[in-house]
Coordinates of C-alpha atoms in Angstrom, one line a residue:
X1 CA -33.6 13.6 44.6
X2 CA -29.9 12.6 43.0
X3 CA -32.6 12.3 39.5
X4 CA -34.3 15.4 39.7
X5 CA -30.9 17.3 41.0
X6 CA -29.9 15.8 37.6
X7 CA -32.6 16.5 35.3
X8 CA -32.8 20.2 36.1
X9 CA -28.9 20.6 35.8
X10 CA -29.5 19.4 32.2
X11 CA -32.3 21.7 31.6
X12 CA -30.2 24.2 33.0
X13 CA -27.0 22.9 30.5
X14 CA -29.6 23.3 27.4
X15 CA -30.4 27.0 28.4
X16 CA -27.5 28.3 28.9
X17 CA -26.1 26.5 25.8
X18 CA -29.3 28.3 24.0
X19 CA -28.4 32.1 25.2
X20 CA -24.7 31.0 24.5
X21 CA -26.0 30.7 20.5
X22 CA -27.5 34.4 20.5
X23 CA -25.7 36.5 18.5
X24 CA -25.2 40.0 20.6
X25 CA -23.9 42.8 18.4
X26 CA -23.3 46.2 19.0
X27 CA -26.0 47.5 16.7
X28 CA -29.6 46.3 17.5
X29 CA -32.9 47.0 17.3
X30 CA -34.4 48.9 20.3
X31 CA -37.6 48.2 19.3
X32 CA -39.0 46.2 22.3
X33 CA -37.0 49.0 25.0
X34 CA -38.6 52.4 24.3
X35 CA -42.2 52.3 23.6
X36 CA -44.5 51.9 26.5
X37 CA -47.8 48.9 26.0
X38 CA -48.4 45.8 26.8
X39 CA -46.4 42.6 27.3
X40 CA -47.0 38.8 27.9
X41 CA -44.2 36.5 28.3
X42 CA -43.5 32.7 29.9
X43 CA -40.7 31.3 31.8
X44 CA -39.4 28.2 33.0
X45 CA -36.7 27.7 35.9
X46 CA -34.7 25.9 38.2
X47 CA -35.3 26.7 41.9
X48 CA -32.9 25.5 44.5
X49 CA -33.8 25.8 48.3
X50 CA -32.3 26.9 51.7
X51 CA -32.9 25.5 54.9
X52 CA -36.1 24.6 55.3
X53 CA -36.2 25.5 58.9
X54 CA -38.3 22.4 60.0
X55 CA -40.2 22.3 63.5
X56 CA -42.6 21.0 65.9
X57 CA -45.5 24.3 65.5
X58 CA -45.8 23.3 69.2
X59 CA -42.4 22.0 71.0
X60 CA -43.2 22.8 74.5
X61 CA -47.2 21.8 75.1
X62 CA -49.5 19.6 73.2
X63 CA -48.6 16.6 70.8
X64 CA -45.1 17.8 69.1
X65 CA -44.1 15.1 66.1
X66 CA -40.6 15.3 67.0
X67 CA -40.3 16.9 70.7
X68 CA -38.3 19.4 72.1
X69 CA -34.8 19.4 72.8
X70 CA -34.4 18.2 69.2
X71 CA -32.4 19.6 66.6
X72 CA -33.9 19.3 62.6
X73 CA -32.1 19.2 59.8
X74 CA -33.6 19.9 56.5
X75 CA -33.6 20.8 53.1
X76 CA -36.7 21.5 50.4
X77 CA -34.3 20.1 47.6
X78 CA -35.2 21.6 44.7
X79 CA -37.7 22.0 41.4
X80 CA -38.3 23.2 38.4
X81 CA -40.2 26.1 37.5
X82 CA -43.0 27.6 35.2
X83 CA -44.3 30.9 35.1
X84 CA -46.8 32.8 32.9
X85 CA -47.4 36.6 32.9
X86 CA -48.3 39.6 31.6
X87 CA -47.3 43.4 31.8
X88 CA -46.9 46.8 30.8
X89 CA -44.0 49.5 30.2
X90 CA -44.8 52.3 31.5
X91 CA -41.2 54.4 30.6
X92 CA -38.6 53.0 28.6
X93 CA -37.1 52.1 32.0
X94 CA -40.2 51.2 34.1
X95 CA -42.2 48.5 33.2
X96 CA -44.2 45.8 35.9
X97 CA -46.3 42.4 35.6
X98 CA -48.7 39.9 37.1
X99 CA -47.1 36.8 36.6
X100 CA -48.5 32.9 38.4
X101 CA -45.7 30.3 39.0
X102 CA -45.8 27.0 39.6
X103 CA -43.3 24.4 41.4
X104 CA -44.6 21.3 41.8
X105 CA -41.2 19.5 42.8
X106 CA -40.1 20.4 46.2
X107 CA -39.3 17.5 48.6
X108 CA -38.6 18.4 52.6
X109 CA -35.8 15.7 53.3
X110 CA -34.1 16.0 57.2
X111 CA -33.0 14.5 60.5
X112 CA -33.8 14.6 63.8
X113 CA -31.3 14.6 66.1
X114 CA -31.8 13.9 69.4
X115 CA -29.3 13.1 72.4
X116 CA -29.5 9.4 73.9
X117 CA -31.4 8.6 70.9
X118 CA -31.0 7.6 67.2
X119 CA -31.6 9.7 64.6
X120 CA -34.8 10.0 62.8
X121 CA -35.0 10.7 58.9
X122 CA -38.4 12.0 57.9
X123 CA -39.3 13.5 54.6
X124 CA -42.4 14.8 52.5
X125 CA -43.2 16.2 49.2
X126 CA -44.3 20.1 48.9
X127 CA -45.2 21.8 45.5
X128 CA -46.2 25.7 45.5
X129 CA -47.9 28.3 43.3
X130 CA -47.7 31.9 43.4
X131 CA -49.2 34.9 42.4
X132 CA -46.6 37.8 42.1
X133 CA -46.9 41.5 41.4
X134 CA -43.2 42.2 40.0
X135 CA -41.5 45.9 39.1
X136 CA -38.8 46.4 36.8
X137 CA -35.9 49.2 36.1
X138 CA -34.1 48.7 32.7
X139 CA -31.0 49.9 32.8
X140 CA -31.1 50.1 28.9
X141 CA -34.2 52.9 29.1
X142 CA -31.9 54.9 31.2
X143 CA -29.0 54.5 28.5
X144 CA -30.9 54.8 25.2
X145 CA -28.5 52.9 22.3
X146 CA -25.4 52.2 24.3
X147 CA -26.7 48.4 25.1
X148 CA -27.4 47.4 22.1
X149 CA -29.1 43.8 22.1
X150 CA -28.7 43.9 26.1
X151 CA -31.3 44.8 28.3
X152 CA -30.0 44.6 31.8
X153 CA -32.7 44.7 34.8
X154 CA -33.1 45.3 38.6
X155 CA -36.3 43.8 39.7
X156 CA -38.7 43.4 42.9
X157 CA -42.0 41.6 43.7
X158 CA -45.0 40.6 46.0
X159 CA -47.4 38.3 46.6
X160 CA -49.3 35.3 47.7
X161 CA -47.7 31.6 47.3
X162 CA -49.9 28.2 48.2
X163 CA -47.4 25.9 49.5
X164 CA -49.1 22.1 49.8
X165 CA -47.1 19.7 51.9
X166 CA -47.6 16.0 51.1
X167 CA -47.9 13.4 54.1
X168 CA -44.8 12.9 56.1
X169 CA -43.1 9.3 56.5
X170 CA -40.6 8.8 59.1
X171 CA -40.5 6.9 62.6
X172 CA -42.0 6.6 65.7
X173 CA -38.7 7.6 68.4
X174 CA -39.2 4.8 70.8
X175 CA -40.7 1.8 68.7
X176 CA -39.0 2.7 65.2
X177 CA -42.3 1.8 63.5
X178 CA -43.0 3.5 60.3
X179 CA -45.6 6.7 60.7
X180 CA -47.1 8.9 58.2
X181 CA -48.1 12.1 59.6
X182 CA -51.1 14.0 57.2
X183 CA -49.6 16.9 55.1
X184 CA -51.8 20.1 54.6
X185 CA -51.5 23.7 52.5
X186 CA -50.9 26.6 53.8
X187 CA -51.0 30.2 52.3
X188 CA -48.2 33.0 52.5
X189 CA -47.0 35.9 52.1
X190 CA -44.5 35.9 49.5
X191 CA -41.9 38.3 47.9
X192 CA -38.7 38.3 45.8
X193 CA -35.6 40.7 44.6
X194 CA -33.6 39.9 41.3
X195 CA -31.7 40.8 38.1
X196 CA -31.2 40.0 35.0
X197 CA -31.1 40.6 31.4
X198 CA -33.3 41.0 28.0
X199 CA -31.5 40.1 24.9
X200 CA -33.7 41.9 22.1
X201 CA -34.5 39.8 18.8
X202 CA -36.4 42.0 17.2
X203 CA -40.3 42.5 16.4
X204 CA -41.3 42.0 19.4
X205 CA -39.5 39.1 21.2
X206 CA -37.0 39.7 23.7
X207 CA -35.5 36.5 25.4
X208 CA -35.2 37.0 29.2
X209 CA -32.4 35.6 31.9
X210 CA -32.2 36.1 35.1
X211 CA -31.9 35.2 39.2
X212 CA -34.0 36.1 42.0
X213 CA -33.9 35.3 45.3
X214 CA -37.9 34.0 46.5
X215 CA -39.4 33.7 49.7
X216 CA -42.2 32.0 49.2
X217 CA -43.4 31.8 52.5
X218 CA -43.9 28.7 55.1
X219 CA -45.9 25.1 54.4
X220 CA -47.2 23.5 57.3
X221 CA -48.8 19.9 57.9
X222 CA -52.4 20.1 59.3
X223 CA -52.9 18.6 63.6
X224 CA -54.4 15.1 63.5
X225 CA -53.8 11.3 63.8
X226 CA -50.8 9.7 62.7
X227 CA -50.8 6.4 61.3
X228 CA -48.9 3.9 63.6
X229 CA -48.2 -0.1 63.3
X230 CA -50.7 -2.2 64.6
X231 CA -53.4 0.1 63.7
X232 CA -52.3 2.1 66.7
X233 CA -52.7 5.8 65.9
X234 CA -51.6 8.8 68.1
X235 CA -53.0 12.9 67.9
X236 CA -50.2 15.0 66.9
X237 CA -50.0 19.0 66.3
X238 CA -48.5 20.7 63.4
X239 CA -45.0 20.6 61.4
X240 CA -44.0 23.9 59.9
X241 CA -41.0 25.1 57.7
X242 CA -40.2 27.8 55.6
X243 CA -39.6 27.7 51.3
X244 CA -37.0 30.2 50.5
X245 CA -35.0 29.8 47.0
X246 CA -32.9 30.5 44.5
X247 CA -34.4 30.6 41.2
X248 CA -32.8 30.9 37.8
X249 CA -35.3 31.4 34.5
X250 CA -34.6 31.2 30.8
X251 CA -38.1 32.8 29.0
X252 CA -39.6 34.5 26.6
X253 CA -41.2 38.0 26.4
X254 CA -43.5 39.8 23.5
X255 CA -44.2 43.2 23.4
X256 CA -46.9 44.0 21.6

């Protein structure tokens, strides 16, 4: 995770070293702001998540993985981004889009902490795609030519996100032999609020930065065998957490 923490801080260095470059004058075209039509536009982000909220589906009855009276802690990590879209203004201060987002580098990594016994690491790669409906106010449309280049934004979306959790490796409580514990998918609802900012180029192009907050719902691991040493298996029920991040995009948007 230290390598991908790494990577994405880079990626994050090069963007922000990009939008540092722009030249933001007083005077600039407002081309891309006022009319209403259509839009398409790409992104690509660094997403950074909460506490993943990890747990037995069914502590008290069943086959729990980890049993009750346990305490999980747990992180998705995080991944990068990359989203494609398209939209339309409607006002020079209302526009919305259809955009599909993909993160395919999320990683559950926690403990279980039990008292009397040792702790138990147990970790698991999920990835996620989503399918958002997003609206937009431009502050810019409400303040025609006092911006200039700027196009601040407010923004808030819905949708659907597939979160697939990869199998789960981490060890039996008792006999500390190695388990793996099938993943599964799982689909959610999924919504998001944000801002951010336009910088117009010109023609067309306006390059867009901006943080929002993402829920993108919970990821599960499907009931069944687990994989024990010996070729000793044993049934257990579902593992469930929730994917909520903190996103923050560099892109690109043309209005035709």
């Amino acid at each position: 995770m230290t390598v991908q923490v790494s990577r994405i801080a880079a990626l994050g260095a090069g963007w922000l070293a990009l939008a540092a470059g722009l030249p933001i004058a007083a005077q600039a075209p407002a081309a891309a702001q006022d009319p209403t039509g259509f839009y398409v536009r790409g992104d690509l982000s660094a997403a950074f998540s909460t506490q993943a909220n990890t747990q037995d589906d069914e502590c008290g009855g069943g086959a729990p993985v980890f049993g009750c009276g346990t305490t999980l802690d747990s992180s998705a990590g995080s991944s990068i981004g990359f989203t494609v879209g398209g939209g339309y203004r409607f006002l020079p201060w209302l526009r919305a889009d259809a955009t599909i987002g993909y993160r395919p580098l999320f990683g559950v990594d926690g403990t279980v902490v039990r008292p009397g016994a040792a702790d138990r690491p147990f970790e698991a790669d999920i990835s996620s795609v989503s399918g958002m409906i997003n609206g937009y106010i431009d502050i810019a449309g409400l303040v025609p030519g006092r911006l200039g280049m700027l196009q601040p934004y407010v923004m808030a979306g819905i949708g659907l996100a597939h979160n697939d959790m990869g199998d789960i490796t981490t060890t039996h409580p008792t006999t500390a032999a190695a388990e793996t514990i099938q993943g599964g998918g799982n689909l959610s609802f999924a919504w998001a609020l944000g801002v951010g900012t336009g910088i117009d180029l010109g023609k067309g192009f306006v390059v867009d930065l901006g943080y929002k907050y993402l829920d993108l719902g919970d990821f599960a691991s499907d009931a069944g065998t687990t994989a024990c040493s010996g070729g000793s298996c044993r049934y257990v029920d579902s593992v469930t957490g929730g994917l909520t991040v903190h996103e923050f995009a560099a892109g690109l948007r043309y209005h035709f």
